Amino acid sequence: MATISEQNSGSPLGGHGSRLGPAASLMMQHYRQQLRTRRVYTAISIVVFLAVLIASLKFANDANAGKFFERLPYFFDFIRSFVPDSPMEIVRAMFDLPSPYADGSLKYNYTADRHYITDTLYIPNFIYQLVITINIALVSTIIGATLAFLLCFFASTNLVGAGATRFVVRRIMEVMRAFPEIVIAGLLTAILSIGPIAAIIAITVHTVGALGKLFFEVVENSDMKPDEGLRAAGANWVERVRFAIVPQVLPNFVSYTLLRAEINVRASTIIGAVGGGGIGEVFRLAIGRDHAAKTYAIIILLLVSIIIIDQFSAWLRRRLIGQQSFEFGRGAA
Amino acid sequence: MSSVPTIHASERERLRSQYPQVFHRSFMQRYGLVIGSGIVAVYLAICFFAFNVGPAFMNGQWDRASLYVQDWYSWRAQPRLRFQDDGTVKVQWSSRGQYAQGADIFWLQPIDNGGYSVTYGSEGDRLDVTTGRVDVYVGGTVYPVTISGDAATVVADAPSSIVQDGNKVVVNYGFEGQAEIRSGQVYVQRRFLGWANFMFDPKSDFWGKSWGELAALATFGERLDPNRTNIRHMVDDFLGNSVWQHSDILSKLLQTLVMAFVGTLLGTLFAFPLAFIAARNITRNRAANWGMKRLFDFLRSVDMLIWALFFTRSFGPGPIPGIAAIFFTDAGALGKVYAEAVENVDDKQREGVKSVGASPVIVNRFGVVPQVLPVFISQSLYFWESNTRSATVIGAVGAGGIGLKLLEAMGTNADWDKVAYMVLLILLVVFVFDSISNALRSRLIGTQH
């Protein structure tokens, strides 16, 4: 067995015993040993990870109706078959203009979907549905954020002494955000019949859970000195929360609420697709029935609206609270 | 708290003149909240009418709601007692029969002259059903219902729990159940707490056995089937439960988890190298930065739902479209987050590595990756967590997983106990994965994040 210094002679750090003292050699040996152990662990975890990944992929492939590699050559067939008769068709579908291809089928019935305000003035159907979807998101964000605001103070350690209250409120929030939205929507659809109310309530419930968590974390991080001052002046709990905590946390609350509004626009689209009304439902029908022009019109509308909402809320956040709390925060979804 | 602090009027005046900026607040500061709340209230009121909330709630079938919610934690046995021409009563079960053929049912016992007695909770609340007449006992008192021709009629002095509804008579015993007496049959609904046949369906050899008996069979009992052990037999029967479809539901749940896991992982692997191209401080080519960032924007702004529907059309329903949808959206979102993290790194470490003559790849490996890895991992874990939830929803549009199963169960309007079962499974899985991801995150990057 060679000595450490001999083993290390080739490396830039190792050198000879003469250059590295015995203590340093020992350290070097220790370092290498640790490095070796770490490499072994890394290798093992990579192998395990790959095994899980391959098993998962195989499982997914077996469970799927069409196998991935079998379907791949036909993948572009679908895109190729999904071409509107002419680019103008997309515009016509978007604005409910009469189509020259009209043959009485659903595929070209653009004008039938108009929503008339007066005898001649109408709103194109997709834009009308988009407005519904955005309104669903806005209403549920407003109600959800209000409820989360009221709840969050009861969940934070620094404001509520009673562990039981905190525990209950936190568990309620957890269930609210983990409960599948489609179940709430489905239950309410069965009771109230199809419409946007089910979607609003489903998204509101999720919003309360998700925002409540973010809110109480902000409250817990707030500076307690103003609170002490108010307590010294004899303020009660509500006054302390109102004048010591709320002014500190409000910018963060606003920022999170705006982010949630963005997320909720997407959520209301998805809930719409499973029966909650709005553009999601129209979209599912269009793509399911192979109506290419309609599908493209909706995709363009969705893209444009999502980009506009992103930009608008980014601008609003920047204006209201400055650059410092401006970060991409989808992680809390 | 009555001790409101008061100060003298002159002192107040002095403070007011000395610190005018504290006391004078701008118009928006004074009234902004009121005006804002007013606008929001008006908006909500408009939406209230636009969405027809009032009429929808008025016309809502709220009696159904209590029924559905009861179905979450209880089950109904629903036999139809049909009147036969020969003067006897025949019991007919629905397709979801909860009892085995010829089982002895304590609340449904034959009585003389070919009839049946249905007991609701106690002897005082029961129906004695014969072809000519049904004796309805409520609280020990009997109210005979006569069956004649095409109608069932109850005596005039019946209590409110017995209602004459056209040609039929409806008897309501509250939670215990109800019965509909018609001219040709009695439709009985008998409700019990819990989920019927959750472990084994009536066709199984283990049906109706107590936990003690099952434990005994599993450990030292005789083999019921000589070809396999009892435990094996039990697991097969449990998974093959025709009513609860455990194997199907569990495999759909696994699909959901696989979708979230593989989708997020592939998104991470894809975004990792591309983030370095998108970062301005690493790649000096503005066109490459710009192109990469727009690619991320595109992947991200097309909704997960759109990707899911699109891939469902290409690959058919199943988890592959779900994986692809999560992969596409996450690649965009993670790419953006990663690129921002890379742009914020401290440049000194890169300079240090560069100064010893390392190649660009090595510079990034040792100068950038150690700095950004914690952020990368924590973001990916966040996305994994949130995708476990999203995967349920996109499953409902055909992208595999438990979402579709949920939608099917809700669509029948009868399987609400199955919905409850799946919801509990989802909640459990989400909580478990939340804790795993939280634990991993705090181990990998410390608790400060």
PDB file of N, CA and C in Angstrom, chain A residues 36-117:
ATOM      1  N   ARG A  36     -15.171  10.326  -2.202  1.00  0.00           N
ATOM      2  CA  ARG A  36     -15.492   9.008  -2.733  1.00  0.00           C
ATOM      3  C   ARG A  36     -16.871   8.571  -2.245  1.00  0.00           C
ATOM      4  N   THR A  37     -17.110   8.727  -0.938  1.00  0.00           N
ATOM      5  CA  THR A  37     -18.411   8.322  -0.379  1.00  0.00           C
ATOM      6  C   THR A  37     -19.525   9.084  -1.077  1.00  0.00           C
ATOM      7  N   ARG A  38     -19.286  10.378  -1.256  1.00  0.00           N
ATOM      8  CA  ARG A  38     -20.334  11.194  -1.856  1.00  0.00           C
ATOM      9  C   ARG A  38     -20.614  10.745  -3.275  1.00  0.00           C
ATOM     10  N   ARG A  39     -19.530  10.426  -3.983  1.00  0.00           N
ATOM     11  CA  ARG A  39     -19.730   9.989  -5.372  1.00  0.00           C
ATOM     12  C   ARG A  39     -20.524   8.695  -5.425  1.00  0.00           C
ATOM     13  N   VAL A  40     -20.221   7.796  -4.482  1.00  0.00           N
ATOM     14  CA  VAL A  40     -20.959   6.525  -4.450  1.00  0.00           C
ATOM     15  C   VAL A  40     -22.435   6.807  -4.208  1.00  0.00           C
ATOM     16  N   TYR A  41     -22.714   7.677  -3.221  1.00  0.00           N
ATOM     17  CA  TYR A  41     -24.112   7.999  -2.922  1.00  0.00           C
ATOM     18  C   TYR A  41     -24.799   8.630  -4.125  1.00  0.00           C
ATOM     19  N   THR A  42     -24.093   9.562  -4.775  1.00  0.00           N
ATOM     20  CA  THR A  42     -24.680  10.218  -5.947  1.00  0.00           C
ATOM     21  C   THR A  42     -25.000   9.189  -7.016  1.00  0.00           C
ATOM     22  N   ALA A  43     -24.025   8.284  -7.244  1.00  0.00           N
ATOM     23  CA  ALA A  43     -24.236   7.269  -8.278  1.00  0.00           C
ATOM     24  C   ALA A  43     -25.434   6.410  -7.937  1.00  0.00           C
ATOM     25  N   ILE A  44     -25.523   5.996  -6.659  1.00  0.00           N
ATOM     26  CA  ILE A  44     -26.650   5.148  -6.257  1.00  0.00           C
ATOM     27  C   ILE A  44     -27.956   5.889  -6.469  1.00  0.00           C
ATOM     28  N   SER A  45     -28.012   7.163  -6.052  1.00  0.00           N
ATOM     29  CA  SER A  45     -29.293   7.858  -6.181  1.00  0.00           C
ATOM     30  C   SER A  45     -29.643   8.089  -7.642  1.00  0.00           C
ATOM     31  N   ILE A  46     -28.625   8.324  -8.479  1.00  0.00           N
ATOM     32  CA  ILE A  46     -28.933   8.496  -9.904  1.00  0.00           C
ATOM     33  C   ILE A  46     -29.502   7.202 -10.482  1.00  0.00           C
ATOM     34  N   VAL A  47     -28.899   6.075 -10.093  1.00  0.00           N
ATOM     35  CA  VAL A  47     -29.393   4.791 -10.604  1.00  0.00           C
ATOM     36  C   VAL A  47     -30.831   4.552 -10.146  1.00  0.00           C
ATOM     37  N   VAL A  48     -31.096   4.794  -8.848  1.00  0.00           N
ATOM     38  CA  VAL A  48     -32.453   4.602  -8.325  1.00  0.00           C
ATOM     39  C   VAL A  48     -33.428   5.512  -9.059  1.00  0.00           C
ATOM     40  N   PHE A  49     -33.009   6.748  -9.226  1.00  0.00           N
ATOM     41  CA  PHE A  49     -33.845   7.747  -9.884  1.00  0.00           C
ATOM     42  C   PHE A  49     -34.189   7.309 -11.302  1.00  0.00           C
ATOM     43  N   LEU A  50     -33.160   6.862 -12.025  1.00  0.00           N
ATOM     44  CA  LEU A  50     -33.389   6.419 -13.405  1.00  0.00           C
ATOM     45  C   LEU A  50     -34.310   5.224 -13.448  1.00  0.00           C
ATOM     46  N   ALA A  51     -34.105   4.303 -12.489  1.00  0.00           N
ATOM     47  CA  ALA A  51     -34.958   3.114 -12.454  1.00  0.00           C
ATOM     48  C   ALA A  51     -36.408   3.512 -12.249  1.00  0.00           C
ATOM     49  N   VAL A  52     -36.641   4.431 -11.297  1.00  0.00           N
ATOM     50  CA  VAL A  52     -38.009   4.890 -11.043  1.00  0.00           C
ATOM     51  C   VAL A  52     -38.575   5.560 -12.286  1.00  0.00           C
ATOM     52  N   LEU A  53     -37.739   6.374 -12.916  1.00  0.00           N
ATOM     53  CA  LEU A  53     -38.202   7.108 -14.099  1.00  0.00           C
ATOM     54  C   LEU A  53     -38.589   6.155 -15.223  1.00  0.00           C
ATOM     55  N   ILE A  54     -37.709   5.160 -15.455  1.00  0.00           N
ATOM     56  CA  ILE A  54     -38.000   4.225 -16.553  1.00  0.00           C
ATOM     57  C   ILE A  54     -39.243   3.411 -16.234  1.00  0.00           C
ATOM     58  N   ALA A  55     -39.345   2.961 -14.963  1.00  0.00           N
ATOM     59  CA  ALA A  55     -40.534   2.197 -14.576  1.00  0.00           C
ATOM     60  C   ALA A  55     -41.784   3.045 -14.757  1.00  0.00           C
ATOM     61  N   SER A  56     -41.702   4.316 -14.360  1.00  0.00           N
ATOM     62  CA  SER A  56     -42.859   5.204 -14.490  1.00  0.00           C
ATOM     63  C   SER A  56     -43.246   5.379 -15.943  1.00  0.00           C
ATOM     64  N   LEU A  57     -42.235   5.582 -16.781  1.00  0.00           N
ATOM     65  CA  LEU A  57     -42.525   5.795 -18.199  1.00  0.00           C
ATOM     66  C   LEU A  57     -43.167   4.557 -18.809  1.00  0.00           C
ATOM     67  N   LYS A  58     -42.640   3.399 -18.405  1.00  0.00           N
ATOM     68  CA  LYS A  58     -43.193   2.159 -18.945  1.00  0.00           C
ATOM     69  C   LYS A  58     -44.642   1.984 -18.482  1.00  0.00           C
ATOM     70  N   PHE A  59     -44.863   2.284 -17.196  1.00  0.00           N
ATOM     71  CA  PHE A  59     -46.218   2.173 -16.647  1.00  0.00           C
ATOM     72  C   PHE A  59     -47.167   3.116 -17.390  1.00  0.00           C
ATOM     73  N   ALA A  60     -46.709   4.359 -17.601  1.00  0.00           N
ATOM     74  CA  ALA A  60     -47.555   5.345 -18.278  1.00  0.00           C
ATOM     75  C   ALA A  60     -47.855   4.888 -19.690  1.00  0.00           C
ATOM     76  N   ASN A  61     -46.830   4.350 -20.348  1.00  0.00           N
ATOM     77  CA  ASN A  61     -47.007   3.909 -21.735  1.00  0.00           C
ATOM     78  C   ASN A  61     -47.988   2.746 -21.823  1.00  0.00           C
ATOM     79  N   ASP A  62     -47.868   1.809 -20.864  1.00  0.00           N
ATOM     80  CA  ASP A  62     -48.767   0.656 -20.881  1.00  0.00           C
ATOM     81  C   ASP A  62     -50.205   1.064 -20.582  1.00  0.00           C
ATOM     82  N   ALA A  63     -50.355   2.073 -19.710  1.00  0.00           N
ATOM     83  CA  ALA A  63     -51.704   2.457 -19.302  1.00  0.00           C
ATOM     84  C   ALA A  63     -52.391   3.309 -20.357  1.00  0.00           C
ATOM     85  N   ASN A  64     -51.613   3.843 -21.278  1.00  0.00           N
ATOM     86  CA  ASN A  64     -52.195   4.777 -22.244  1.00  0.00           C
ATOM     87  C   ASN A  64     -52.969   4.036 -23.331  1.00  0.00           C
ATOM     88  N   ALA A  65     -53.951   4.724 -23.897  1.00  0.00           N
ATOM     89  CA  ALA A  65     -54.762   4.101 -24.943  1.00  0.00           C
ATOM     90  C   ALA A  65     -53.932   3.875 -26.198  1.00  0.00           C
ATOM     91  N   GLY A  66     -53.121   4.862 -26.571  1.00  0.00           N
ATOM     92  CA  GLY A  66     -52.225   4.693 -27.710  1.00  0.00           C
ATOM     93  C   GLY A  66     -50.798   4.678 -27.199  1.00  0.00           C
ATOM     94  N   LYS A  67     -49.988   3.741 -27.669  1.00  0.00           N
ATOM     95  CA  LYS A  67     -48.610   3.670 -27.187  1.00  0.00           C
ATOM     96  C   LYS A  67     -47.792   4.790 -27.817  1.00  0.00           C
ATOM     97  N   PHE A  68     -46.830   5.286 -27.024  1.00  0.00           N
ATOM     98  CA  PHE A  68     -46.106   6.489 -27.429  1.00  0.00           C
ATOM     99  C   PHE A  68     -45.428   6.319 -28.785  1.00  0.00           C
ATOM    100  N   PHE A  69     -44.618   5.248 -28.930  1.00  0.00           N
ATOM    101  CA  PHE A  69     -43.850   5.116 -30.172  1.00  0.00           C
ATOM    102  C   PHE A  69     -44.720   4.681 -31.331  1.00  0.00           C
ATOM    103  N   GLU A  70     -45.821   3.982 -31.001  1.00  0.00           N
ATOM    104  CA  GLU A  70     -46.734   3.630 -32.092  1.00  0.00           C
ATOM    105  C   GLU A  70     -47.435   4.858 -32.621  1.00  0.00           C
ATOM    106  N   ARG A  71     -47.753   5.770 -31.703  1.00  0.00           N
ATOM    107  CA  ARG A  71     -48.539   6.928 -32.088  1.00  0.00           C
ATOM    108  C   ARG A  71     -47.674   8.034 -32.667  1.00  0.00           C
ATOM    109  N   LEU A  72     -46.382   8.014 -32.331  1.00  0.00           N
ATOM    110  CA  LEU A  72     -45.523   9.142 -32.693  1.00  0.00           C
ATOM    111  C   LEU A  72     -45.534   9.454 -34.188  1.00  0.00           C
ATOM    112  N   PRO A  73     -45.446   8.425 -35.068  1.00  0.00           N
ATOM    113  CA  PRO A  73     -45.464   8.757 -36.509  1.00  0.00           C
ATOM    114  C   PRO A  73     -46.753   9.454 -36.925  1.00  0.00           C
ATOM    115  N   TYR A  74     -47.854   9.174 -36.192  1.00  0.00           N
ATOM    116  CA  TYR A  74     -49.140   9.769 -36.564  1.00  0.00           C
ATOM    117  C   TYR A  74     -49.379  11.093 -35.871  1.00  0.00           C
ATOM    118  N   PHE A  75     -48.411  11.468 -35.019  1.00  0.00           N
ATOM    119  CA  PHE A  75     -48.573  12.678 -34.226  1.00  0.00           C
ATOM    120  C   PHE A  75     -48.841  13.875 -35.124  1.00  0.00           C
ATOM    121  N   PHE A  76     -48.051  13.946 -36.202  1.00  0.00           N
ATOM    122  CA  PHE A  76     -48.196  15.115 -37.060  1.00  0.00           C
ATOM    123  C   PHE A  76     -49.390  14.994 -37.986  1.00  0.00           C
ATOM    124  N   ASP A  77     -49.891  13.753 -38.146  1.00  0.00           N
ATOM    125  CA  ASP A  77     -51.134  13.585 -38.908  1.00  0.00           C
ATOM    126  C   ASP A  77     -52.236  14.426 -38.306  1.00  0.00           C
ATOM    127  N   PHE A  78     -52.276  14.357 -36.971  1.00  0.00           N
ATOM    128  CA  PHE A  78     -53.326  15.089 -36.288  1.00  0.00           C
ATOM    129  C   PHE A  78     -53.173  16.581 -36.547  1.00  0.00           C
ATOM    130  N   ILE A  79     -51.939  17.058 -36.448  1.00  0.00           N
ATOM    131  CA  ILE A  79     -51.711  18.489 -36.695  1.00  0.00           C
ATOM    132  C   ILE A  79     -52.050  18.804 -38.147  1.00  0.00           C
ATOM    133  N   ARG A  80     -51.659  17.890 -39.038  1.00  0.00           N
ATOM    134  CA  ARG A  80     -51.901  18.135 -40.465  1.00  0.00           C
ATOM    135  C   ARG A  80     -53.409  18.138 -40.753  1.00  0.00           C
ATOM    136  N   SER A  81     -54.119  17.237 -40.074  1.00  0.00           N
ATOM    137  CA  SER A  81     -55.561  17.193 -40.312  1.00  0.00           C
ATOM    138  C   SER A  81     -56.255  18.380 -39.666  1.00  0.00           C
ATOM    139  N   PHE A  82     -55.529  19.017 -38.778  1.00  0.00           N
ATOM    140  CA  PHE A  82     -56.159  20.077 -38.009  1.00  0.00           C
ATOM    141  C   PHE A  82     -55.846  21.437 -38.613  1.00  0.00           C
ATOM    142  N   VAL A  83     -56.084  21.568 -39.901  1.00  0.00           N
ATOM    143  CA  VAL A  83     -55.787  22.824 -40.578  1.00  0.00           C
ATOM    144  C   VAL A  83     -57.116  23.464 -40.979  1.00  0.00           C
ATOM    145  N   PRO A  84     -57.316  24.706 -40.634  1.00  0.00           N
ATOM    146  CA  PRO A  84     -58.556  25.364 -41.047  1.00  0.00           C
ATOM    147  C   PRO A  84     -58.600  25.529 -42.553  1.00  0.00           C
ATOM    148  N   ASP A  85     -59.811  25.654 -43.088  1.00  0.00           N
ATOM    149  CA  ASP A  85     -59.968  25.738 -44.543  1.00  0.00           C
ATOM    150  C   ASP A  85     -59.207  26.923 -45.128  1.00  0.00           C
ATOM    151  N   SER A  86     -59.211  28.017 -44.418  1.00  0.00           N
ATOM    152  CA  SER A  86     -58.356  29.135 -44.838  1.00  0.00           C
ATOM    153  C   SER A  86     -58.043  29.940 -43.586  1.00  0.00           C
ATOM    154  N   PRO A  87     -56.940  30.674 -43.602  1.00  0.00           N
ATOM    155  CA  PRO A  87     -56.596  31.445 -42.402  1.00  0.00           C
ATOM    156  C   PRO A  87     -57.716  32.392 -41.992  1.00  0.00           C
ATOM    157  N   MET A  88     -58.469  32.871 -42.979  1.00  0.00           N
ATOM    158  CA  MET A  88     -59.548  33.804 -42.660  1.00  0.00           C
ATOM    159  C   MET A  88     -60.615  33.125 -41.798  1.00  0.00           C
ATOM    160  N   GLU A  89     -60.741  31.793 -41.923  1.00  0.00           N
ATOM    161  CA  GLU A  89     -61.751  31.078 -41.138  1.00  0.00           C
ATOM    162  C   GLU A  89     -61.553  31.323 -39.637  1.00  0.00           C
ATOM    163  N   ILE A  90     -60.284  31.396 -39.225  1.00  0.00           N
ATOM    164  CA  ILE A  90     -60.000  31.620 -37.804  1.00  0.00           C
ATOM    165  C   ILE A  90     -60.583  32.955 -37.373  1.00  0.00           C
ATOM    166  N   VAL A  91     -60.357  33.974 -38.217  1.00  0.00           N
ATOM    167  CA  VAL A  91     -60.881  35.305 -37.898  1.00  0.00           C
ATOM    168  C   VAL A  91     -62.404  35.259 -37.856  1.00  0.00           C
ATOM    169  N   ARG A  92     -62.979  34.564 -38.844  1.00  0.00           N
ATOM    170  CA  ARG A  92     -64.448  34.487 -38.892  1.00  0.00           C
ATOM    171  C   ARG A  92     -64.988  33.785 -37.655  1.00  0.00           C
ATOM    172  N   ALA A  93     -64.322  32.696 -37.244  1.00  0.00           N
ATOM    173  CA  ALA A  93     -64.786  31.975 -36.063  1.00  0.00           C
ATOM    174  C   ALA A  93     -64.677  32.850 -34.830  1.00  0.00           C
ATOM    175  N   MET A  94     -63.607  33.644 -34.779  1.00  0.00           N
ATOM    176  CA  MET A  94     -63.377  34.463 -33.598  1.00  0.00           C
ATOM    177  C   MET A  94     -64.446  35.541 -33.471  1.00  0.00           C
ATOM    178  N   PHE A  95     -64.826  36.140 -34.615  1.00  0.00           N
ATOM    179  CA  PHE A  95     -65.751  37.268 -34.537  1.00  0.00           C
ATOM    180  C   PHE A  95     -67.152  36.916 -35.024  1.00  0.00           C
ATOM    181  N   ASP A  96     -67.437  35.644 -35.140  1.00  0.00           N
ATOM    182  CA  ASP A  96     -68.783  35.195 -35.524  1.00  0.00           C
ATOM    183  C   ASP A  96     -69.234  35.775 -36.852  1.00  0.00           C
ATOM    184  N   LEU A  97     -68.353  35.809 -37.828  1.00  0.00           N
ATOM    185  CA  LEU A  97     -68.740  36.296 -39.154  1.00  0.00           C
ATOM    186  C   LEU A  97     -69.224  35.111 -39.979  1.00  0.00           C
ATOM    187  N   PRO A  98     -70.126  35.358 -40.931  1.00  0.00           N
ATOM    188  CA  PRO A  98     -70.609  34.243 -41.756  1.00  0.00           C
ATOM    189  C   PRO A  98     -69.477  33.633 -42.580  1.00  0.00           C
ATOM    190  N   SER A  99     -69.514  32.330 -42.738  1.00  0.00           N
ATOM    191  CA  SER A  99     -68.436  31.639 -43.424  1.00  0.00           C
ATOM    192  C   SER A  99     -68.887  31.196 -44.814  1.00  0.00           C
ATOM    193  N   PRO A 100     -68.020  31.324 -45.829  1.00  0.00           N
ATOM    194  CA  PRO A 100     -68.374  30.853 -47.165  1.00  0.00           C
ATOM    195  C   PRO A 100     -68.478  29.336 -47.246  1.00  0.00           C
ATOM    196  N   TYR A 101     -67.906  28.625 -46.252  1.00  0.00           N
ATOM    197  CA  TYR A 101     -67.967  27.162 -46.285  1.00  0.00           C
ATOM    198  C   TYR A 101     -69.236  26.631 -45.643  1.00  0.00           C
ATOM    199  N   ALA A 102     -70.079  27.556 -45.139  1.00  0.00           N
ATOM    200  CA  ALA A 102     -71.230  27.154 -44.321  1.00  0.00           C
ATOM    201  C   ALA A 102     -72.057  26.092 -45.030  1.00  0.00           C
ATOM    202  N   ASP A 103     -72.282  24.971 -44.346  1.00  0.00           N
ATOM    203  CA  ASP A 103     -73.111  23.912 -44.917  1.00  0.00           C
ATOM    204  C   ASP A 103     -74.166  23.479 -43.912  1.00  0.00           C
ATOM    205  N   GLY A 104     -74.440  24.350 -42.966  1.00  0.00           N
ATOM    206  CA  GLY A 104     -75.470  24.040 -41.987  1.00  0.00           C
ATOM    207  C   GLY A 104     -74.968  23.196 -40.827  1.00  0.00           C
ATOM    208  N   SER A 105     -73.709  22.700 -40.883  1.00  0.00           N
ATOM    209  CA  SER A 105     -73.205  21.877 -39.793  1.00  0.00           C
ATOM    210  C   SER A 105     -72.688  22.769 -38.665  1.00  0.00           C
ATOM    211  N   LEU A 106     -72.461  22.129 -37.504  1.00  0.00           N
ATOM    212  CA  LEU A 106     -71.958  22.864 -36.334  1.00  0.00           C
ATOM    213  C   LEU A 106     -70.610  23.511 -36.612  1.00  0.00           C
ATOM    214  N   LYS A 107     -69.870  22.900 -37.535  1.00  0.00           N
ATOM    215  CA  LYS A 107     -68.500  23.334 -37.750  1.00  0.00           C
ATOM    216  C   LYS A 107     -68.424  24.781 -38.223  1.00  0.00           C
ATOM    217  N   TYR A 108     -69.437  25.195 -38.975  1.00  0.00           N
ATOM    218  CA  TYR A 108     -69.364  26.550 -39.537  1.00  0.00           C
ATOM    219  C   TYR A 108     -70.478  27.446 -39.031  1.00  0.00           C
ATOM    220  N   ASN A 109     -71.101  27.065 -37.912  1.00  0.00           N
ATOM    221  CA  ASN A 109     -72.262  27.834 -37.473  1.00  0.00           C
ATOM    222  C   ASN A 109     -71.874  29.058 -36.658  1.00  0.00           C
ATOM    223  N   TYR A 110     -70.844  29.767 -37.108  1.00  0.00           N
ATOM    224  CA  TYR A 110     -70.318  30.872 -36.292  1.00  0.00           C
ATOM    225  C   TYR A 110     -71.403  31.878 -35.936  1.00  0.00           C
ATOM    226  N   THR A 111     -72.198  32.260 -36.932  1.00  0.00           N
ATOM    227  CA  THR A 111     -73.144  33.356 -36.693  1.00  0.00           C
ATOM    228  C   THR A 111     -74.225  32.954 -35.703  1.00  0.00           C
ATOM    229  N   ALA A 112     -74.481  31.666 -35.576  1.00  0.00           N
ATOM    230  CA  ALA A 112     -75.565  31.234 -34.692  1.00  0.00           C
ATOM    231  C   ALA A 112     -75.248  31.498 -33.222  1.00  0.00           C
ATOM    232  N   ASP A 113     -73.947  31.653 -32.927  1.00  0.00           N
ATOM    233  CA  ASP A 113     -73.570  31.783 -31.526  1.00  0.00           C
ATOM    234  C   ASP A 113     -73.514  33.221 -31.029  1.00  0.00           C
ATOM    235  N   ARG A 114     -73.858  34.162 -31.900  1.00  0.00           N
ATOM    236  CA  ARG A 114     -73.733  35.559 -31.475  1.00  0.00           C
ATOM    237  C   ARG A 114     -74.611  35.857 -30.265  1.00  0.00           C
ATOM    238  N   HIS A 115     -74.107  36.744 -29.412  1.00  0.00           N
ATOM    239  CA  HIS A 115     -74.926  37.207 -28.284  1.00  0.00           C
ATOM    240  C   HIS A 115     -75.326  38.641 -28.579  1.00  0.00           C
ATOM    241  N   TYR A 116     -76.598  38.837 -28.922  1.00  0.00           N
ATOM    242  CA  TYR A 116     -77.039  40.163 -29.344  1.00  0.00           C
ATOM    243  C   TYR A 116     -77.290  41.054 -28.141  1.00  0.00           C
ATOM    244  N   ILE A 117     -76.768  42.271 -28.230  1.00  0.00           N
ATOM    245  CA  ILE A 117     -77.088  43.289 -27.220  1.00  0.00           C
ATOM    246  C   ILE A 117     -78.288  44.094 -27.725  1.00  0.00           C
TER     247      ILE A 117
END
